[in-house]
Coordinates of C-alpha atoms and ligand atoms in Angstrom, one line a residue:
M1 CA -35.0 -48.9 286.3
H2 CA -36.0 -51.3 289.0
A3 CA -38.5 -52.7 286.5
A4 CA -36.0 -52.9 284.1
D5 CA -32.7 -53.8 285.3
G6 CA -34.0 -55.6 289.1
Y7 CA -31.2 -52.7 290.7
P8 CA -31.8 -52.3 293.4
I9 CA -32.6 -55.7 294.4
Y10 CA -33.7 -54.1 297.9
G11 CA -34.5 -50.2 298.9
A12 CA -36.3 -49.7 295.9
D13 CA -39.6 -49.1 298.1
D14 CA -37.7 -46.5 299.8
L15 CA -35.7 -44.2 297.4
P16 CA -35.0 -41.3 299.3
G17 CA -33.5 -43.8 302.0
F18 CA -31.6 -45.5 299.4
L19 CA -30.0 -42.6 298.0
T20 CA -29.5 -40.4 301.4
L21 CA -26.8 -41.4 303.0
P22 CA -25.9 -40.0 306.2
D23 CA -22.4 -41.4 306.2
A24 CA -21.7 -40.2 302.3
L25 CA -18.1 -39.3 302.0
G26 CA -19.3 -38.0 298.7
S27 CA -22.2 -38.2 296.5
W28 CA -22.4 -37.0 292.7
V29 CA -25.6 -36.6 289.9
A30 CA -25.4 -36.6 286.4
T31 CA -27.3 -34.1 284.8
S32 CA -28.4 -34.0 280.5
E33 CA -30.3 -30.9 279.3
G34 CA -31.5 -30.4 283.0
E35 CA -32.7 -33.8 283.0
L36 CA -31.0 -36.1 285.9
V37 CA -29.3 -39.0 284.4
G38 CA -27.4 -40.9 287.2
H39 CA -26.1 -40.9 290.1
I40 CA -23.5 -42.2 292.6
A41 CA -21.9 -42.2 296.2
L42 CA -19.0 -43.1 298.3
R43 CA -19.0 -44.8 301.8
P44 CA -16.6 -45.7 304.6
S45 CA -18.3 -48.8 304.9
A46 CA -20.4 -51.5 303.1
E47 CA -23.4 -53.7 303.6
P48 CA -22.9 -56.2 304.3
R49 CA -19.6 -56.0 306.2
A50 CA -18.4 -59.4 304.3
I51 CA -17.9 -57.5 301.3
M52 CA -15.4 -54.8 303.2
E53 CA -13.5 -58.2 304.6
S54 CA -12.9 -59.5 301.7
A55 CA -11.5 -56.9 299.3
G56 CA -9.3 -56.1 303.0
R57 CA -7.8 -59.6 302.4
F58 CA -7.6 -59.4 299.0
L59 CA -5.5 -55.9 299.0
A60 CA -4.0 -56.6 302.5
L61 CA -5.7 -53.7 303.6
P62 CA -7.3 -53.0 307.1
L63 CA -11.0 -51.9 306.9
D64 CA -10.1 -48.5 307.6
A65 CA -7.9 -48.1 304.6
L66 CA -10.8 -48.9 302.3
C67 CA -14.1 -47.1 301.1
V68 CA -17.1 -48.1 299.0
V69 CA -18.6 -47.3 295.8
T70 CA -22.4 -47.4 296.0
R71 CA -25.8 -46.3 294.2
L72 CA -24.1 -46.1 290.8
L73 CA -27.6 -45.7 288.5
V74 CA -27.8 -44.3 285.0
A75 CA -30.9 -43.5 283.6
P76 CA -32.2 -46.4 280.7
V77 CA -32.3 -43.5 278.3
A78 CA -28.6 -42.4 278.9
R79 CA -26.8 -45.3 278.9
R80 CA -23.8 -46.4 276.9
L81 CA -22.6 -42.5 276.8
G82 CA -19.8 -42.7 279.1
V83 CA -22.0 -41.7 282.1
G84 CA -21.5 -44.4 284.4
V85 CA -17.7 -43.6 283.6
L86 CA -17.8 -40.1 284.5
L87 CA -19.5 -40.5 287.7
L88 CA -17.1 -43.6 288.9
E89 CA -14.1 -41.3 288.2
A90 CA -15.7 -38.7 290.3
A91 CA -16.3 -40.9 292.9
V92 CA -12.7 -42.7 292.9
G93 CA -10.9 -39.5 292.8
R94 CA -12.8 -38.3 296.0
A95 CA -11.3 -41.5 297.4
R96 CA -7.8 -40.9 296.1
H97 CA -8.1 -37.7 297.7
L98 CA -9.0 -39.2 300.6
G99 CA -6.0 -41.8 300.8
L100 CA -8.7 -44.7 300.5
V101 CA -8.9 -47.6 298.2
P102 CA -12.4 -47.8 296.7
V103 CA -14.0 -51.4 296.8
L104 CA -17.3 -52.3 295.8
G105 CA -19.8 -55.6 295.8
V106 CA -21.9 -56.0 292.6
D107 CA -24.8 -58.4 291.4
E108 CA -23.5 -61.0 290.0
G109 CA -25.6 -61.6 286.7
S110 CA -26.1 -57.8 286.1
G111 CA -24.4 -55.4 283.4
A112 CA -22.5 -53.3 286.1
V113 CA -20.1 -56.3 286.3
A114 CA -19.2 -56.0 282.6
F115 CA -19.1 -52.1 283.3
Y116 CA -16.6 -52.5 286.0
E117 CA -14.3 -55.1 284.4
R118 CA -14.3 -52.5 281.2
C119 CA -13.3 -50.0 283.8
G120 CA -10.3 -52.2 285.0
W121 CA -11.8 -52.8 288.4
R122 CA -10.2 -56.6 289.9
R123 CA -12.2 -59.3 290.3
V124 CA -12.0 -60.6 293.9
E125 CA -14.5 -63.2 294.6
P126 CA -18.6 -63.8 294.7
L127 CA -19.7 -64.0 297.7
A128 CA -23.4 -65.4 299.3
V129 CA -25.3 -62.3 300.9
T130 CA -28.5 -62.1 302.9
T131 CA -30.5 -59.0 301.8
P132 CA -32.7 -57.6 304.8
S133 CA -35.2 -58.6 303.9
G134 CA -33.9 -62.1 303.8
Q135 CA -33.4 -62.4 299.9
E136 CA -30.3 -64.8 299.5
I137 CA -28.3 -63.2 296.4
V138 CA -24.7 -63.6 295.0
Q139 CA -22.7 -60.3 295.1
V140 CA -19.4 -60.2 293.7
V141 CA -16.3 -58.3 295.2
Y142 CA -14.4 -55.6 292.8
V143 CA -11.6 -53.5 293.9
A144 CA -10.7 -50.4 291.9
P145 CA -7.6 -50.6 289.7
G146 CA -4.1 -50.4 291.9
Ligands
COA1 C1 -24.1 -50.5 284.7 C2 -24.5 -48.9 284.5 C3 -24.1 -47.9 285.9 C4 -23.4 -48.2 283.4 O1 -23.7 -47.3 283.1 P1 -23.3 -46.4 281.5 O2 -23.4 -44.9 281.6 O3 -24.2 -47.4 280.8 O4 -21.7 -46.9 281.5 P2 -21.1 -46.5 280.2 O5 -21.4 -45.5 278.9 O6 -19.7 -45.9 280.9 O7 -20.2 -47.6 279.7 C5 -18.8 -48.0 279.9 C6 -18.5 -49.5 279.0 O8 -18.9 -50.3 280.2 C7 -19.0 -51.2 279.3 N1 -21.0 -51.5 279.7 C8 -21.5 -50.5 280.4 N2 -23.1 -50.9 280.6 C9 -22.5 -52.3 280.2 C10 -24.0 -53.6 279.6 N3 -25.0 -53.2 280.0 N4 -23.3 -54.7 279.4 C11 -21.7 -54.9 278.6 N5 -20.9 -54.0 279.1 C12 -21.1 -52.4 279.6 C13 -19.2 -50.9 278.0 O9 -17.7 -51.6 277.6 C14 -19.2 -49.4 278.2 O10 -18.3 -48.7 276.7 P3 -19.0 -48.8 275.6 O11 -20.3 -48.4 275.6 O12 -18.1 -48.1 274.5 O13 -19.1 -50.1 274.4 C15 -25.6 -48.9 284.0 O14 -26.1 -49.8 283.1 C16 -27.0 -49.1 285.3 O15 -27.4 -48.0 285.7 N6 -26.9 -50.4 285.5 C17 -28.3 -50.5 286.5 C18 -27.9 -50.1 287.8 C19 -26.5 -51.3 288.3 O16 -26.4 -52.0 287.9 N7 -25.9 -50.3 288.9 C20 -24.6 -50.9 289.4 C21 -24.8 -51.0 290.9 S1 -23.4 -51.9 292.0

């Protein structure tokens, strides 16, 4: 996926670390005929914090009223079959159960932008972000449909 999609931009050299989030509010996988084909997680906060702050300003909510959808990956062989929608519904359902509003940052120019817009997520603004390795990237802040 990293080679094909450029996602994740960073963290691909430590996949267990990328996918194992000690602070996760939940994480889900999708399987098809016994094969792992997708993953998503929900966290209480985002890296960088600027994504949360932007979403909080847009929604006029404190940061502890928000949570973050992250680590959404669908295997290339299982794309455009609705797996992403199912995973997103699972994560959003947990967020709502916890009384939190889900938000996220998505790499500008990735196919995921069209995916989230198709799912009704609201675009807030693009943010310049520096990755832990010092790379400058742009992430677009989205908030879940009201
Ligand atoms: C983005 C991603 C998770 C979508 O997963 P998916 O299972 O293929 O998505 P779905 O089949 O549920 O798509 C639902 C709808 O979203 C839209 N959509 C999904 N991927 C799209 C793409 N690459 N380009 C344009 N629209 C897209 C379509 O409208 C699609 O419905 P349709 O297939 O009936 O036209 C997947 O492409 C992926 O893993 N990408 C690489 C990793 C990534 O960028 N993750 C997000 C990080 S924030």
